[in-house]
Amino acid sequence: MRIVTYKRIQAFSIKHADAETSLNVWYHTTSAKSWKNLHDIRQTFNNVDYVGNNRYVFNIKGNDYRLVAIISFNAQKVYICFIGTHAEYDKITDIKNI
């Protein structure tokens, strides 16, 4: 998978240094995969949730943080829409359109 928005990981890691290692593991693991569907993602990350509109939510660092990504299986691309704390994620009112 090609991750289009690695800069979001870098920027978030500056503010939340404790998430850097977990985000980099997510990045490198995801980059090495060729997912075709949700089942494939769950083979790698068993706690991923599909929330609609091609958006998937990943728990980062033991669920301290959440990462929301749009995944295009046909294009083999991942676009990171959001990285934040669990509390920040809970404030999102329309997850399908972020």
PDB file of C-alpha atoms in Angstrom:
ATOM      1  CA  MET A   1       0.000   0.000   0.000  1.00  0.00           C
ATOM      2  CA  ARG A   2       1.190   3.517  -0.731  1.00  0.00           C
ATOM      3  CA  ILE A   3       0.601   5.952   2.117  1.00  0.00           C
ATOM      4  CA  VAL A   4      -0.021   9.366   0.615  1.00  0.00           C
ATOM      5  CA  THR A   5       0.173  11.471   3.779  1.00  0.00           C
ATOM      6  CA  TYR A   6       3.214  10.438   5.810  1.00  0.00           C
ATOM      7  CA  LYS A   7       3.719  14.077   6.840  1.00  0.00           C
ATOM      8  CA  ARG A   8       0.680  13.762   9.117  1.00  0.00           C
ATOM      9  CA  ILE A   9       2.504  11.044  11.052  1.00  0.00           C
ATOM     10  CA  GLN A  10       5.600  13.221  11.318  1.00  0.00           C
ATOM     11  CA  ALA A  11       3.636  16.265  12.491  1.00  0.00           C
ATOM     12  CA  PHE A  12       1.625  14.275  15.031  1.00  0.00           C
ATOM     13  CA  SER A  13       4.783  12.612  16.368  1.00  0.00           C
ATOM     14  CA  ILE A  14       6.299  16.012  17.141  1.00  0.00           C
ATOM     15  CA  LYS A  15       3.366  16.862  19.413  1.00  0.00           C
ATOM     16  CA  HIS A  16       2.916  13.335  20.788  1.00  0.00           C
ATOM     17  CA  ALA A  17       6.365  11.773  20.945  1.00  0.00           C
ATOM     18  CA  ASP A  18       5.026   8.708  22.762  1.00  0.00           C
ATOM     19  CA  ALA A  19       3.053   7.773  19.625  1.00  0.00           C
ATOM     20  CA  GLU A  20       5.996   7.974  17.219  1.00  0.00           C
ATOM     21  CA  THR A  21       7.150   4.356  17.477  1.00  0.00           C
ATOM     22  CA  SER A  22       3.641   2.938  17.160  1.00  0.00           C
ATOM     23  CA  LEU A  23       2.829   5.190  14.198  1.00  0.00           C
ATOM     24  CA  ASN A  24       6.047   4.214  12.445  1.00  0.00           C
ATOM     25  CA  VAL A  25       5.280   0.523  12.999  1.00  0.00           C
ATOM     26  CA  TRP A  26       1.800   1.117  11.518  1.00  0.00           C
ATOM     27  CA  TYR A  27       3.337   2.989   8.570  1.00  0.00           C
ATOM     28  CA  HIS A  28       5.980   0.381   7.736  1.00  0.00           C
ATOM     29  CA  THR A  29       3.590  -2.528   8.243  1.00  0.00           C
ATOM     30  CA  THR A  30       0.933  -0.919   6.051  1.00  0.00           C
ATOM     31  CA  SER A  31       3.458   0.051   3.372  1.00  0.00           C
ATOM     32  CA  ALA A  32       4.515  -3.576   3.034  1.00  0.00           C
ATOM     33  CA  LYS A  33       0.974  -4.867   2.414  1.00  0.00           C
ATOM     34  CA  SER A  34      -1.265  -5.197  -0.649  1.00  0.00           C
ATOM     35  CA  TRP A  35      -4.707  -5.281   0.915  1.00  0.00           C
ATOM     36  CA  LYS A  36      -7.724  -6.099  -1.204  1.00  0.00           C
ATOM     37  CA  ASN A  37     -10.481  -5.814   1.426  1.00  0.00           C
ATOM     38  CA  LEU A  38     -11.292  -5.432   5.131  1.00  0.00           C
ATOM     39  CA  HIS A  39     -10.538  -9.099   5.765  1.00  0.00           C
ATOM     40  CA  ASP A  40      -6.976  -8.554   4.522  1.00  0.00           C
ATOM     41  CA  ILE A  41      -6.541  -5.544   6.813  1.00  0.00           C
ATOM     42  CA  ARG A  42      -7.795  -7.563   9.781  1.00  0.00           C
ATOM     43  CA  GLN A  43      -5.157 -10.199   9.063  1.00  0.00           C
ATOM     44  CA  THR A  44      -2.630  -7.461   9.848  1.00  0.00           C
ATOM     45  CA  PHE A  45      -4.518  -5.254  12.333  1.00  0.00           C
ATOM     46  CA  ASN A  46      -7.279  -7.240  14.018  1.00  0.00           C
ATOM     47  CA  ASN A  47      -8.720  -4.190  15.778  1.00  0.00           C
ATOM     48  CA  VAL A  48      -9.440  -2.088  12.674  1.00  0.00           C
ATOM     49  CA  ASP A  49     -13.002  -0.812  12.212  1.00  0.00           C
ATOM     50  CA  TYR A  50     -14.745   0.119   8.992  1.00  0.00           C
ATOM     51  CA  VAL A  51     -16.884   3.233   9.573  1.00  0.00           C
ATOM     52  CA  GLY A  52     -18.244   3.756   6.060  1.00  0.00           C
ATOM     53  CA  ASN A  53     -17.324   5.797   3.007  1.00  0.00           C
ATOM     54  CA  ASN A  54     -13.993   3.944   2.569  1.00  0.00           C
ATOM     55  CA  ARG A  55     -12.819   5.084   6.035  1.00  0.00           C
ATOM     56  CA  TYR A  56     -11.056   2.758   8.433  1.00  0.00           C
ATOM     57  CA  VAL A  57     -10.147   3.422  12.070  1.00  0.00           C
ATOM     58  CA  PHE A  58      -6.950   1.998  13.532  1.00  0.00           C
ATOM     59  CA  ASN A  59      -6.067   1.915  17.223  1.00  0.00           C
ATOM     60  CA  ILE A  60      -2.563   3.210  17.821  1.00  0.00           C
ATOM     61  CA  LYS A  61      -0.426   2.603  20.893  1.00  0.00           C
ATOM     62  CA  GLY A  62      -2.853   0.410  22.772  1.00  0.00           C
ATOM     63  CA  ASN A  63      -5.863   2.553  21.837  1.00  0.00           C
ATOM     64  CA  ASP A  64      -4.352   5.766  23.236  1.00  0.00           C
ATOM     65  CA  TYR A  65      -4.602   7.250  19.751  1.00  0.00           C
ATOM     66  CA  ARG A  66      -6.783   6.762  16.703  1.00  0.00           C
ATOM     67  CA  LEU A  67      -5.838   6.972  13.047  1.00  0.00           C
ATOM     68  CA  VAL A  68      -8.560   7.336  10.406  1.00  0.00           C
ATOM     69  CA  ALA A  69      -7.613   6.542   6.837  1.00  0.00           C
ATOM     70  CA  ILE A  70      -9.340   6.410   3.491  1.00  0.00           C
ATOM     71  CA  ILE A  71      -8.254   3.248   1.727  1.00  0.00           C
ATOM     72  CA  SER A  72      -8.521   2.714  -2.010  1.00  0.00           C
ATOM     73  CA  PHE A  73      -7.940  -0.966  -2.600  1.00  0.00           C
ATOM     74  CA  ASN A  74      -7.954  -0.599  -6.391  1.00  0.00           C
ATOM     75  CA  ALA A  75      -5.317   2.147  -6.357  1.00  0.00           C
ATOM     76  CA  GLN A  76      -3.463   0.532  -3.412  1.00  0.00           C
ATOM     77  CA  LYS A  77      -3.370   3.895  -1.607  1.00  0.00           C
ATOM     78  CA  VAL A  78      -3.955   4.964   1.976  1.00  0.00           C
ATOM     79  CA  TYR A  79      -4.793   8.577   2.791  1.00  0.00           C
ATOM     80  CA  ILE A  80      -4.553   9.524   6.465  1.00  0.00           C
ATOM     81  CA  CYS A  81      -7.485  11.807   7.319  1.00  0.00           C
ATOM     82  CA  PHE A  82      -7.027  12.085  11.065  1.00  0.00           C
ATOM     83  CA  ILE A  83      -4.637  11.174  13.838  1.00  0.00           C
ATOM     84  CA  GLY A  84      -5.608  12.117  17.354  1.00  0.00           C
ATOM     85  CA  THR A  85      -6.223  11.086  20.907  1.00  0.00           C
ATOM     86  CA  HIS A  86      -9.119   8.839  21.746  1.00  0.00           C
ATOM     87  CA  ALA A  87     -10.908  11.858  23.269  1.00  0.00           C
ATOM     88  CA  GLU A  88     -10.376  13.949  20.114  1.00  0.00           C
ATOM     89  CA  TYR A  89     -11.711  11.093  18.002  1.00  0.00           C
ATOM     90  CA  ASP A  90     -14.818  10.853  20.182  1.00  0.00           C
ATOM     91  CA  LYS A  91     -15.623  14.501  19.366  1.00  0.00           C
ATOM     92  CA  ILE A  92     -15.887  13.803  15.618  1.00  0.00           C
ATOM     93  CA  THR A  93     -19.553  14.062  14.690  1.00  0.00           C
ATOM     94  CA  ASP A  94     -19.374  12.838  11.072  1.00  0.00           C
ATOM     95  CA  ILE A  95     -16.568  10.303  10.749  1.00  0.00           C
ATOM     96  CA  LYS A  96     -17.733   9.276   7.266  1.00  0.00           C
ATOM     97  CA  ASN A  97     -16.896  12.709   5.859  1.00  0.00           C
ATOM     98  CA  ILE A  98     -13.665  13.792   7.500  1.00  0.00           C
TER      99      ILE A  98
END
